[in-house]
CSV table of C-alpha atoms in Angstrom, one decimal:
chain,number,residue,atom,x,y,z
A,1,UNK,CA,-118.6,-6.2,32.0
A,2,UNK,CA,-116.5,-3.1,32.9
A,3,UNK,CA,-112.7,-3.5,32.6
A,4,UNK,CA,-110.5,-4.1,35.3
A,5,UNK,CA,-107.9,-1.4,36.2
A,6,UNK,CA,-104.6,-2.4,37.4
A,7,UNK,CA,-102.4,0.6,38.7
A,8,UNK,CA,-98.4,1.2,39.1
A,9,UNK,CA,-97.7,4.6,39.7
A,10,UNK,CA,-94.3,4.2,39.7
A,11,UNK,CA,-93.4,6.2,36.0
A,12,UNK,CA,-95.1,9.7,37.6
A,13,UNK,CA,-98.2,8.9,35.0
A,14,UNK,CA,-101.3,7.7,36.1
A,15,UNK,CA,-104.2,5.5,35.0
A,16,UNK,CA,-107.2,7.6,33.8
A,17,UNK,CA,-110.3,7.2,35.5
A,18,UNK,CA,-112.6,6.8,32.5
A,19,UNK,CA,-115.3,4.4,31.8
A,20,UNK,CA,-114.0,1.1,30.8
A,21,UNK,CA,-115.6,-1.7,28.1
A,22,UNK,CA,-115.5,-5.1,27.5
A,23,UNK,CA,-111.8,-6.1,28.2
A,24,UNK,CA,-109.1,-6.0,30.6
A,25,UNK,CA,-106.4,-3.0,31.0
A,26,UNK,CA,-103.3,-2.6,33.1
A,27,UNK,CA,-100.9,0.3,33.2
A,28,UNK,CA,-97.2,-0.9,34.5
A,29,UNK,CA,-94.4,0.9,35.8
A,30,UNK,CA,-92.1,2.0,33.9
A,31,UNK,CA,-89.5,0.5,36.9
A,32,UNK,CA,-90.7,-2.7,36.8
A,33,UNK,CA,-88.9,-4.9,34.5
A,34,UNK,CA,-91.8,-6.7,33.3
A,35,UNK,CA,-92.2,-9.0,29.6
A,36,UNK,CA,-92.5,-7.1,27.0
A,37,UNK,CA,-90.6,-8.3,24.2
A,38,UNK,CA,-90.0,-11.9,26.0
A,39,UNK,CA,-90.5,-12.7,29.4
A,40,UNK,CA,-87.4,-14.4,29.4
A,41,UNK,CA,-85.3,-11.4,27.7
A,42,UNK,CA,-85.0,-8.9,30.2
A,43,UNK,CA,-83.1,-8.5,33.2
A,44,UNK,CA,-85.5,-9.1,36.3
A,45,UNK,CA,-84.5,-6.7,38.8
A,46,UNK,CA,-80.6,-7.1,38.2
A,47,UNK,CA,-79.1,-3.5,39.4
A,48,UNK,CA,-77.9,-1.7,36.1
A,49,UNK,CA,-74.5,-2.6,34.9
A,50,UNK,CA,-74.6,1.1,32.6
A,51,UNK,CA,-71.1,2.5,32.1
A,52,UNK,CA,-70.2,5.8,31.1
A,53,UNK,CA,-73.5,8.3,31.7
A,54,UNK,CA,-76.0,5.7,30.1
A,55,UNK,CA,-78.4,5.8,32.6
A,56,UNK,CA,-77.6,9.3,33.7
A,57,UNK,CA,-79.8,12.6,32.6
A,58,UNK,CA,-78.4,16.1,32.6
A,59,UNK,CA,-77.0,17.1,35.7
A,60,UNK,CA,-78.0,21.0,35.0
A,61,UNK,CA,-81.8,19.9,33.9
A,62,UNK,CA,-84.0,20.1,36.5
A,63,UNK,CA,-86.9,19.6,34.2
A,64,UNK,CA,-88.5,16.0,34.6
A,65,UNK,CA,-86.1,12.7,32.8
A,66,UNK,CA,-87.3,10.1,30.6
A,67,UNK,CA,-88.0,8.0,32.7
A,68,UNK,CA,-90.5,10.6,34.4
A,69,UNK,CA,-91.7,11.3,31.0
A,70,UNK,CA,-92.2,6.9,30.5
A,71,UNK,CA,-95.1,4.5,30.6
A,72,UNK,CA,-96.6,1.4,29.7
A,73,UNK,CA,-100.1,-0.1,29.0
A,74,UNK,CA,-101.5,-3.2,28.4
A,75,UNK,CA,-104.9,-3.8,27.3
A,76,UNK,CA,-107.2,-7.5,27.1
A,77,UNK,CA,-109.6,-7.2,24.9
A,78,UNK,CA,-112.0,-10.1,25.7
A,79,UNK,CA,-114.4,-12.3,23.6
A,80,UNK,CA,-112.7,-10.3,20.4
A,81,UNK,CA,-114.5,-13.4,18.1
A,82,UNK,CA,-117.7,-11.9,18.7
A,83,UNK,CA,-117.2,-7.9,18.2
A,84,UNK,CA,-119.0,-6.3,15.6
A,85,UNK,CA,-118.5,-2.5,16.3
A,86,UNK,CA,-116.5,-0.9,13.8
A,87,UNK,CA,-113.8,0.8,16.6
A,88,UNK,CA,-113.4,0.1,19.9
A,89,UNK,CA,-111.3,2.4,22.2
A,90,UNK,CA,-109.1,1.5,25.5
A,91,UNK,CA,-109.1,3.3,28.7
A,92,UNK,CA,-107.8,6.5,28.8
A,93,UNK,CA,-104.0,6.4,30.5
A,94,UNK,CA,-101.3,8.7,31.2
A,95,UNK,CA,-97.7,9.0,30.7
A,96,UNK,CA,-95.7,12.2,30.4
A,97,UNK,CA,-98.2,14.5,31.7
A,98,UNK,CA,-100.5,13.7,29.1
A,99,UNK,CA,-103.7,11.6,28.5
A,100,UNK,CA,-103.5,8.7,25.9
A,101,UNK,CA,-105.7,6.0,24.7
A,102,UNK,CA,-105.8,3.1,22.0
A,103,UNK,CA,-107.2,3.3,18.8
A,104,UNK,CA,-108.2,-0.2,17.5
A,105,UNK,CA,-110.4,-1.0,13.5
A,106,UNK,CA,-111.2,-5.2,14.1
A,107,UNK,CA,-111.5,-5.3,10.4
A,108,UNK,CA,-109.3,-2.4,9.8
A,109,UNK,CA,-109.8,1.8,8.8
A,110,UNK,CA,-110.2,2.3,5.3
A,111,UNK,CA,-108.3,-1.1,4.8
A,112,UNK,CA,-109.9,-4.4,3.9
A,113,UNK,CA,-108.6,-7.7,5.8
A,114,UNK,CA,-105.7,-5.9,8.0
A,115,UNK,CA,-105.9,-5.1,12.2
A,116,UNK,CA,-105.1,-1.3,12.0
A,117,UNK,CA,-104.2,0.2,15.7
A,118,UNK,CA,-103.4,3.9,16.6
A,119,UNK,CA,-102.3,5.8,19.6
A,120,UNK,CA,-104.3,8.9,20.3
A,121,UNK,CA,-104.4,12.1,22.4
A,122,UNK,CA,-107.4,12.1,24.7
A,123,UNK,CA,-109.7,14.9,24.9
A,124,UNK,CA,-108.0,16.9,22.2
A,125,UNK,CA,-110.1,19.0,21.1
A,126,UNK,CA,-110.2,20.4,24.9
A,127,UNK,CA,-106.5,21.4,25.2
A,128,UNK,CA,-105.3,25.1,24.5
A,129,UNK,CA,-104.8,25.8,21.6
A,130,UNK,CA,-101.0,25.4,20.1
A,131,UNK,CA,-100.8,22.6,22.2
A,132,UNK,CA,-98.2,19.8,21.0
A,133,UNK,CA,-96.8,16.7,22.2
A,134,UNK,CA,-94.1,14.7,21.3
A,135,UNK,CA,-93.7,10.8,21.6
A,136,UNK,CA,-92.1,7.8,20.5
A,137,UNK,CA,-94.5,4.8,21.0
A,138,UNK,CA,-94.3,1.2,20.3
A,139,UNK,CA,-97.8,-1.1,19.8
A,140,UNK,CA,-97.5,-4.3,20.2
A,141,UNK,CA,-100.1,-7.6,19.6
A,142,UNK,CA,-99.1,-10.7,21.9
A,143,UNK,CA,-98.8,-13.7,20.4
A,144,UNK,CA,-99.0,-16.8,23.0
A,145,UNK,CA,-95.2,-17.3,21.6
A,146,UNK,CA,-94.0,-14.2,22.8
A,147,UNK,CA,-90.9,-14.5,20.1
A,148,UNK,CA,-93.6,-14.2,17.4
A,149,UNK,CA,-95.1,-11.1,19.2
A,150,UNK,CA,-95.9,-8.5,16.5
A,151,UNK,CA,-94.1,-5.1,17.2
A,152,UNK,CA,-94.0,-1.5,15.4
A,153,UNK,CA,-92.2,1.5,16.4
A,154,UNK,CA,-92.7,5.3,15.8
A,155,UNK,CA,-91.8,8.8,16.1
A,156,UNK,CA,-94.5,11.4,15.7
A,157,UNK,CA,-95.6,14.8,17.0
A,158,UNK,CA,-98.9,15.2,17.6
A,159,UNK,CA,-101.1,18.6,17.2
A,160,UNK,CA,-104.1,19.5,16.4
A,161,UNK,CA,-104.3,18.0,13.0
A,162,UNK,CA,-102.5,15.0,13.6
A,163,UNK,CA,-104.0,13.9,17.6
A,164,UNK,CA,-103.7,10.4,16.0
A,165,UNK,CA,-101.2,7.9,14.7
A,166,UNK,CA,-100.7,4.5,14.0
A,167,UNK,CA,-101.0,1.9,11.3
A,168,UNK,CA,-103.7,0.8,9.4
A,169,UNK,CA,-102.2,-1.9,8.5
A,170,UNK,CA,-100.6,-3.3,11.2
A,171,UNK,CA,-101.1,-6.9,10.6
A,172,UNK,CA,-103.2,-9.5,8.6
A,173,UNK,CA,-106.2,-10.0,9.9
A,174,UNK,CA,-105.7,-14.1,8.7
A,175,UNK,CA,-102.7,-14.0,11.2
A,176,UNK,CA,-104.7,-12.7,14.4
A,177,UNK,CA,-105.9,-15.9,15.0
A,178,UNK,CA,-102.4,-17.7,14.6
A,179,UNK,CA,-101.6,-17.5,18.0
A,180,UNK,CA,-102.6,-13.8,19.3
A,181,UNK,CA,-105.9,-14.9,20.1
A,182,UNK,CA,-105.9,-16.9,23.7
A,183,UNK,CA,-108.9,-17.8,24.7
A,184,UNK,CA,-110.8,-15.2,22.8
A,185,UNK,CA,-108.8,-12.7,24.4
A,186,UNK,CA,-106.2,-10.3,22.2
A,187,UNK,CA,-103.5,-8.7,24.3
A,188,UNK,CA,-102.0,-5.1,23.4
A,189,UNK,CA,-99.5,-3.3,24.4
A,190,UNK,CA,-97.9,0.0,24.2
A,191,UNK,CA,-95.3,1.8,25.2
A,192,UNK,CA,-95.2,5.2,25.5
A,193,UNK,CA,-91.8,8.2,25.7
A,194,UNK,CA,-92.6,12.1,26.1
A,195,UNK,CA,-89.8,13.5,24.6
A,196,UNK,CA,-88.7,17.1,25.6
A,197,UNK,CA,-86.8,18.9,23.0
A,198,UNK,CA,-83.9,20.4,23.6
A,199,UNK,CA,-82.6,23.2,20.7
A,200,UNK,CA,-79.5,23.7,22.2
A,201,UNK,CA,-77.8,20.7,22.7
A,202,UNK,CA,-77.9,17.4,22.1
A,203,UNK,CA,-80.7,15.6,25.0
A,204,UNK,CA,-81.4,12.5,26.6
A,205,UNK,CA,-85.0,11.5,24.9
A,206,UNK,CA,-84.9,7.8,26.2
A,207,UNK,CA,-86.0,5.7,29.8
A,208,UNK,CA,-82.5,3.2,29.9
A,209,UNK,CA,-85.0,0.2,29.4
A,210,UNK,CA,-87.1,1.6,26.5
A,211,UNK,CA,-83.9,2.5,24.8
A,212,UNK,CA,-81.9,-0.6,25.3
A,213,UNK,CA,-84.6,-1.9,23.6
A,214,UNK,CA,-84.8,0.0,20.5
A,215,UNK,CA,-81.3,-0.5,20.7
A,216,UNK,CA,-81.7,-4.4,20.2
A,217,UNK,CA,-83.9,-3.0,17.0
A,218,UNK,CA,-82.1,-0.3,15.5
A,219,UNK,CA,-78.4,-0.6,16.2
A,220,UNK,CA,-77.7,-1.0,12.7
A,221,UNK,CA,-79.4,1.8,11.0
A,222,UNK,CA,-77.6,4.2,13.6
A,223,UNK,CA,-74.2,2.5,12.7
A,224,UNK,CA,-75.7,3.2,9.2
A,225,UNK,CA,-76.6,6.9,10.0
A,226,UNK,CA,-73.2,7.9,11.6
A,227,UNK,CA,-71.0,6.0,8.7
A,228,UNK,CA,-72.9,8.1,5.8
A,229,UNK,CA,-72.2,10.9,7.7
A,230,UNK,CA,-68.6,10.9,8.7
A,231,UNK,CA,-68.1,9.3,5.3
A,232,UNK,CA,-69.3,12.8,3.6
A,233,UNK,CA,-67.5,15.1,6.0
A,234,UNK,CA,-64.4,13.0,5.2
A,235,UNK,CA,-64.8,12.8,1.4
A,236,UNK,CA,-65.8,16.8,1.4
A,237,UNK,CA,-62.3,17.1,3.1
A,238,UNK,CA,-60.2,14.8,1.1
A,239,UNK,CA,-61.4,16.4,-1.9
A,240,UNK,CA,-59.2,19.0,-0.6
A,241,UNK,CA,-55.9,16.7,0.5
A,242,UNK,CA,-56.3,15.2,-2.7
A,243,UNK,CA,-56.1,18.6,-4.5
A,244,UNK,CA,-52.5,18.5,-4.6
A,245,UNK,CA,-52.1,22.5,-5.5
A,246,UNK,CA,-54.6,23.8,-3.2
A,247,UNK,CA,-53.4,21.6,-0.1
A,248,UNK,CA,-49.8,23.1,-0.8
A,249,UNK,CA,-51.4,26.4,-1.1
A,250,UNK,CA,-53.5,25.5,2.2
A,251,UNK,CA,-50.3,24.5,4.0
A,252,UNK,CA,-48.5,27.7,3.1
A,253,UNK,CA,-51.4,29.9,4.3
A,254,UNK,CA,-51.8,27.9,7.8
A,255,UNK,CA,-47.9,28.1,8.5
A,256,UNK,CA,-47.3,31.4,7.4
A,257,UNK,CA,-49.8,33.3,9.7
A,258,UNK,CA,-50.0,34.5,13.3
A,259,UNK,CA,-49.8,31.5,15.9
A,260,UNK,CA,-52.4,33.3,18.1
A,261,UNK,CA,-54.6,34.1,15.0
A,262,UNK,CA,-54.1,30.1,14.3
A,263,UNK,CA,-55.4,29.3,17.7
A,264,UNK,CA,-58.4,31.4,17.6
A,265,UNK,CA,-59.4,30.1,14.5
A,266,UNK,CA,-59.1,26.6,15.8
A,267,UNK,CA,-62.0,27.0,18.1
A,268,UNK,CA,-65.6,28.2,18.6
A,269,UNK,CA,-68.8,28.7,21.1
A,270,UNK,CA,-70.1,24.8,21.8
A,271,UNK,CA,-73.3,26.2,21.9
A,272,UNK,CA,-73.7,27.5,18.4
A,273,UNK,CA,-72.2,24.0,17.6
A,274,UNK,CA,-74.5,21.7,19.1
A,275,UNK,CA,-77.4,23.4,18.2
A,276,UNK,CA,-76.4,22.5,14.8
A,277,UNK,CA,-75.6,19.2,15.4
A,278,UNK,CA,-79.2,18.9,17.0
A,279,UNK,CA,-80.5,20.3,13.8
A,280,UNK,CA,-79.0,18.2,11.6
A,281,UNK,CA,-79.6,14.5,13.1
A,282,UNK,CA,-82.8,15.3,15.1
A,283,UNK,CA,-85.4,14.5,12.3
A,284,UNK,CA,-89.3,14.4,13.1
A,285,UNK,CA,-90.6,10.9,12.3
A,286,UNK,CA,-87.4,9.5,11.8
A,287,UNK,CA,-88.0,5.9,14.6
A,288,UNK,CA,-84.0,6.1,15.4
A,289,UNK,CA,-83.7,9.6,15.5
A,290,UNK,CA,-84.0,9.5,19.1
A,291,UNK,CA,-81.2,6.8,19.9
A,292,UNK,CA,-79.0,9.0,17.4
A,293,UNK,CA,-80.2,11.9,19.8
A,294,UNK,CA,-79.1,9.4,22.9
A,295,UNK,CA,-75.8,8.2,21.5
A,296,UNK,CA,-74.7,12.0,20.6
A,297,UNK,CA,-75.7,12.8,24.2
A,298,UNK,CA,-73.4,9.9,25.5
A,299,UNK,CA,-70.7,11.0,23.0
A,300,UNK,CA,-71.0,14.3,24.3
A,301,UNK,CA,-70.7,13.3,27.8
A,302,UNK,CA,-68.1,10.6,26.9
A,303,UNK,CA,-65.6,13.8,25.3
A,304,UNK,CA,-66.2,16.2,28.1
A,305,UNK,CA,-64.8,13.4,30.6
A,306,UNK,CA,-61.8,13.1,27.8
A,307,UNK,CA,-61.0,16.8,28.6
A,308,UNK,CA,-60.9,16.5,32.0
A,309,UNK,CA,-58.7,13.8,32.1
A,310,UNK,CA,-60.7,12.2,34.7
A,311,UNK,CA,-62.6,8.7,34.9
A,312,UNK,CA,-66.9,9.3,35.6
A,313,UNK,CA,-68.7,7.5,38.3
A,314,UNK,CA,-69.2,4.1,36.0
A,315,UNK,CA,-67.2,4.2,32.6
A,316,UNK,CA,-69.1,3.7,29.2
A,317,UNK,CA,-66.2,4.0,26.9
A,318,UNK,CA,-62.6,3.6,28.7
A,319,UNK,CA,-60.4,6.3,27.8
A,320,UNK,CA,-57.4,4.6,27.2
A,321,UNK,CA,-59.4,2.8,24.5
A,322,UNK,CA,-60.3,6.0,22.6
A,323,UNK,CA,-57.8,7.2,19.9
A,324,UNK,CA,-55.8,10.2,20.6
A,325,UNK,CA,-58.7,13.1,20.6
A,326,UNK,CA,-59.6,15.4,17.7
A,327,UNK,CA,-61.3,18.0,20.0
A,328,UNK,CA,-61.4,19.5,23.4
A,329,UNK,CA,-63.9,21.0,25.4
A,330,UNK,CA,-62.6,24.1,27.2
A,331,UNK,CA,-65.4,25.6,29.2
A,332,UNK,CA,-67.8,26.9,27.1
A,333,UNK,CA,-65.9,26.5,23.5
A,334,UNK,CA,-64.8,23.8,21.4
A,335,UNK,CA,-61.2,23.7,20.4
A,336,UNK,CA,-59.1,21.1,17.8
A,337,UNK,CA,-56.6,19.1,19.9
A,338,UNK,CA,-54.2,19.3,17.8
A,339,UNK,CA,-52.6,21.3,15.0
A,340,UNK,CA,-55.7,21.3,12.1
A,341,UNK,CA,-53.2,20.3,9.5
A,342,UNK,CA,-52.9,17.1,11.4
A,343,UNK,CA,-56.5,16.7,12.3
A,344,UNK,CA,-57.5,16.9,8.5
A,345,UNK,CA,-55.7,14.3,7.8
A,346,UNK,CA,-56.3,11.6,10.0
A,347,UNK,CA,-60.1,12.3,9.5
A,348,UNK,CA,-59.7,11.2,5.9
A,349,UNK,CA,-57.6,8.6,6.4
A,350,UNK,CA,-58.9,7.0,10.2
A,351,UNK,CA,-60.6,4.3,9.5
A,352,UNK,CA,-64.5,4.3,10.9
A,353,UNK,CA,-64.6,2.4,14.4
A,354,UNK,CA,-66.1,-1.0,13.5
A,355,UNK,CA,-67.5,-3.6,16.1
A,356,UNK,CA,-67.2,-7.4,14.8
A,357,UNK,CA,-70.5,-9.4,14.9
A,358,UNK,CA,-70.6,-11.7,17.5
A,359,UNK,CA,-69.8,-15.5,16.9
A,360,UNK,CA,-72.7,-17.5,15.4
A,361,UNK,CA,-73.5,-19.2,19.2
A,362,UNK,CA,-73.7,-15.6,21.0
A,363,UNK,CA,-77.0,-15.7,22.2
A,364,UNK,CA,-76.7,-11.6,22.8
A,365,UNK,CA,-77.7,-10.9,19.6
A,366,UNK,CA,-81.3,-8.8,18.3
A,367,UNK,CA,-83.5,-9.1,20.7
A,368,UNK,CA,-86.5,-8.5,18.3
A,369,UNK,CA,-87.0,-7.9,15.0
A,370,UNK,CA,-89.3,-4.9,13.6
A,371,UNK,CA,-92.1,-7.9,12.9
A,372,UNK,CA,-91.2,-9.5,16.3
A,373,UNK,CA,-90.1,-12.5,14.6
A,374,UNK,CA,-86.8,-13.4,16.7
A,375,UNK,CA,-85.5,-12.8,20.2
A,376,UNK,CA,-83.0,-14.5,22.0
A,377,UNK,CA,-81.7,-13.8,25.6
A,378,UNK,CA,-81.3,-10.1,26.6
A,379,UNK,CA,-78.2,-10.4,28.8
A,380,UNK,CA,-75.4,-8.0,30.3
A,381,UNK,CA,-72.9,-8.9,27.9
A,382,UNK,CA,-75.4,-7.7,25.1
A,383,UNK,CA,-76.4,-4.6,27.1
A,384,UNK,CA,-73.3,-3.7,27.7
A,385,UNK,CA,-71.4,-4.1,24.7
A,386,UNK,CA,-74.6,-2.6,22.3
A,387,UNK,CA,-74.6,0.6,24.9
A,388,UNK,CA,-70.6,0.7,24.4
A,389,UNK,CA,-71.4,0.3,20.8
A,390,UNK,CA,-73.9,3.4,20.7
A,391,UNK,CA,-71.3,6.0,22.6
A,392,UNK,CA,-68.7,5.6,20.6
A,393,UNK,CA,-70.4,6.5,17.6
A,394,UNK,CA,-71.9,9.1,19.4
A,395,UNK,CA,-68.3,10.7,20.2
A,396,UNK,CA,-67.4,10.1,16.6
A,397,UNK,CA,-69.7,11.8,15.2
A,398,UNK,CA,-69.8,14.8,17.4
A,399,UNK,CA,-65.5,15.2,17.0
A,400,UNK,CA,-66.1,14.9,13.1
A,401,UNK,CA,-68.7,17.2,13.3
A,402,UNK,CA,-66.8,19.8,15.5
A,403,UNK,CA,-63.6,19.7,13.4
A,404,UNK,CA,-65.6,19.7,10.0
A,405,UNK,CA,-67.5,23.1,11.4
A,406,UNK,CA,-64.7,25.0,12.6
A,407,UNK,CA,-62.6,24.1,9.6
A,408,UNK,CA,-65.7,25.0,7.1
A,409,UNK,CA,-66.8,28.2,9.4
A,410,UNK,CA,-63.7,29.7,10.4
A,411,UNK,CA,-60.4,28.5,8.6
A,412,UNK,CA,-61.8,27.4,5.4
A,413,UNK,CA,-63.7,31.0,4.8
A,414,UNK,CA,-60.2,33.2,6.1
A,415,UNK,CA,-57.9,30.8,3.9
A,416,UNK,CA,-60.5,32.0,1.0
A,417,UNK,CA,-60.3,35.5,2.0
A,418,UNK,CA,-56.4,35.2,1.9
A,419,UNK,CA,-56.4,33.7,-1.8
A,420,UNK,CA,-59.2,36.5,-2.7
A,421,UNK,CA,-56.9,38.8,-1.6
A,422,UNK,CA,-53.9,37.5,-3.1
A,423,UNK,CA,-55.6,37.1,-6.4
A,424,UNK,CA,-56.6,41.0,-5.7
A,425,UNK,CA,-53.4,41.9,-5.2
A,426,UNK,CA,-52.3,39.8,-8.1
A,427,UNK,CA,-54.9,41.9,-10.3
A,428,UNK,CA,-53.8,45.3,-9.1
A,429,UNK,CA,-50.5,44.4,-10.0
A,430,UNK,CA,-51.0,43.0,-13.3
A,431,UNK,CA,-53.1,46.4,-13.9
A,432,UNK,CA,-50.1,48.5,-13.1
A,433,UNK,CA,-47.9,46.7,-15.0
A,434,UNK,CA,-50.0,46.9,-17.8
A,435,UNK,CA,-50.3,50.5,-16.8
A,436,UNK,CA,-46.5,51.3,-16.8
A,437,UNK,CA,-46.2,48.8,-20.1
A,438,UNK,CA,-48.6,51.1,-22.1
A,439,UNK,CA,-46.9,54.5,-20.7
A,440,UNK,CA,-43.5,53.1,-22.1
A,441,UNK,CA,-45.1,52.3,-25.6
A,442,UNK,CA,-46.5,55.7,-25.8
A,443,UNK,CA,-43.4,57.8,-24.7
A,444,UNK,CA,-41.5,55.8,-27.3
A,445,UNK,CA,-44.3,56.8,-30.1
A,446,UNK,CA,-43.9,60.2,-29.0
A,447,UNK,CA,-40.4,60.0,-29.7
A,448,UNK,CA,-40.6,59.1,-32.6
């Protein structure tokens, strides 16, 4: 029998009309806060408790949000004991603009005994050429205990070359039957985020649900991203302070120049900045690259409230709890917050900011884990405190990264120029000198 289409056009994608097959497939809104991970995890319709620009999007982009650029899909594919084609593909759907369907090998592609399952761009070969799309997706395989659901999350831009991408082996086919197969029926789901790149800043890639559910995920390997890298900016820096000769010699040049030359070299354009911060931590197939991307955003946002001195419309990360703030934002250029000697210093010795687990009877904790083995209940508290969690390392790493780029770009190279200089000067002088030392030897020789 054909499959039955349920619609939601609530995300701005739509179902696509194509021919259905044996199973059942319903696209849901993005808006709706329906089961995905548990049906008892999420927040049913409870009005967002966000602080501090979470749920926001760029107030200047008038391009479409995530949440525009968001879908789900679920697909029942019935009587899957008695299927014997080799493939079997889902109705096409649409999120972002663009035309998806599912990808699923019963007894697995170019794998023996595992389920493998890909997302794929519909009708590919009939879009312009140079065409290119860029998603995070997330498949996921129902079990009838929805806290043994099996989940996997990834990153991938597709082209021409790559218009599909999955797993092939996304789990044993011995396990389907432990529980994912209900009434001959195996459920999939997907979820689907268009992101829109942004070269010039960091951007907002995530819908606030999908994201506060990678968060759930991922939290730690973020936390792990941001501490290896404010860890090398700070080592690369204490390697200086630690250099006890060329710290003194660093001190004397900083003090002994032109206040107004100091203050120019303590700042620079944000935009040549944050385009290299978006270099740096964006990274293509990378699954957390785009909650880095999100938590840099919120940083961002989270330090250009600090400058203005001024509480947003709902606060992510209180201001009073924020140390004392290594950068500014003045218009359209970054500039240290204090004097850099200063700045260097507590960046080496500042300790990273560190968020205690919760106690052992916190039921906030991961919601999922990458094999869809746990989840306990998704609550505010959690939310909350894993959003506050993500913002704060989002403004860390953007005020080490400033300082560490102005200090690298602009005082480090004139403080080099000045000891070039110097050990110039010192040359020439040791040349005359030498010079005037060899003149005196030869008028004594003629003398004599």
């Amino acid at each position: 029998m054909a499959g039955t289409i349920v619609e939601d056009y609530g995300t701005g994608g739509m179902p696509s009309s194509t021919e259905g097959m044996s199973s059942e497939q319903r696209y849901q809104s993005g808006d709706s806060l329906a089961e995905w991970r548990s049906c008892e995890q999420v927040e049913n319709g409870t009005p967002s408790t966000s602080l501090l620009y979470w749920d926001t999007d760029d107030e200047d982009d008038y391009g479409p949000k995530p949440s525009e650029l968001y879908g789900r899909f679920t697909w029942k594919i019935e009587n899957f004991s008695t299927i014997n084609k080799r493939e079997l593909r889902s109705n096409a759907f649409e999120v972002g603009g663009y035309k998806w369907y599912i990808l699923i090998y019963p007894q697995g592609c170019d794998v023996c005994n595992h389920l493998s399952l890909f997302l794929c761009v519909a009708n590919h070969d009939k879009l312009l050429p140079g065409w290119s799309h860029f998603a995070q997706f997330t498949i996921a395989v129902v079990n009838k205990d929805p806290k043994k659901s099996k989940y996997s999350d990834t990153l991938h831009r597709f082209w021409k070359k790559e218009h599909d991408w999955g797993w092939k082996k996304f789990m044993e086919l011995s396990k389907v039957y432990d529980g994912f197969i209900v009434a001959d029926t195996l459920v999939i789901k997907a979820q689907v985020q268009v992101i829109r790149e942004k070269a010039h800043r960091p951007f907002r890639c995530l819908d606030c649900q999908y994201r506060r559910e990678l968060v759930r995920v991922y939290l730690s390997n973020v936390e792990q991203i941001c501490r290896r890298f404010v860890e090398e900016r700070r080592g690369k820096l204490s390697k200086l302070i630690d250099d006890k000769v060329r710290w003194s010699s660093f001190r004397a040049f900083w003090l002994g120049i032109d206040p107004n030359a100091r203050r120019r070299m303590s700042r620079d354009k944000t935009d040549a900045i944050l385009k290299v911060v978006v270099k740096h931590f964006f990274i293509e197939k990378e699954v957390t690259s785009t909650l880095v991307m999100d938590s840099l955003y919120s940083g961002l946002k989270a330090l250009e409230c600090q400058s203005k001195n001024k509480k947003g419309r709902a606060q992510l990360l209180d201001l009073e709890e924020l140390p004392a703030p290594m950068v500014r934002i003045d218009k359209d250029m970054f500039v240290l917050a204090d004097d850099v000697l200063v700045l260097l210093e507590r960046a080496v010795s500042e300790p990273f900011p560190h968020q205690p687990l919760p106690p052992k009877d916190d039921k906030c904790t991961q919601n999922r884990t990458k094999d869809g083995s746990s989840g306990e209940e998704f609550n505010k508290d959690s939310i909350e405190r894993d959003e506050w969690r993500l913002s704060e390392l989002g403004h860390r790493m953007v005020e080490i990264f400033v300082l560490a780029h102005i200090f690298s770009s602009r005082i480090e190279v004139a403080y080099q120029e000045a000891v070039a200089l110097k050990r110039q000067e010192e040359l020439i002088r040791e040349e005359e000198a030498a010079g005037q030392a060899e003149n005196e030897l030869r008028g004594k020789a003629w003398c004599c």
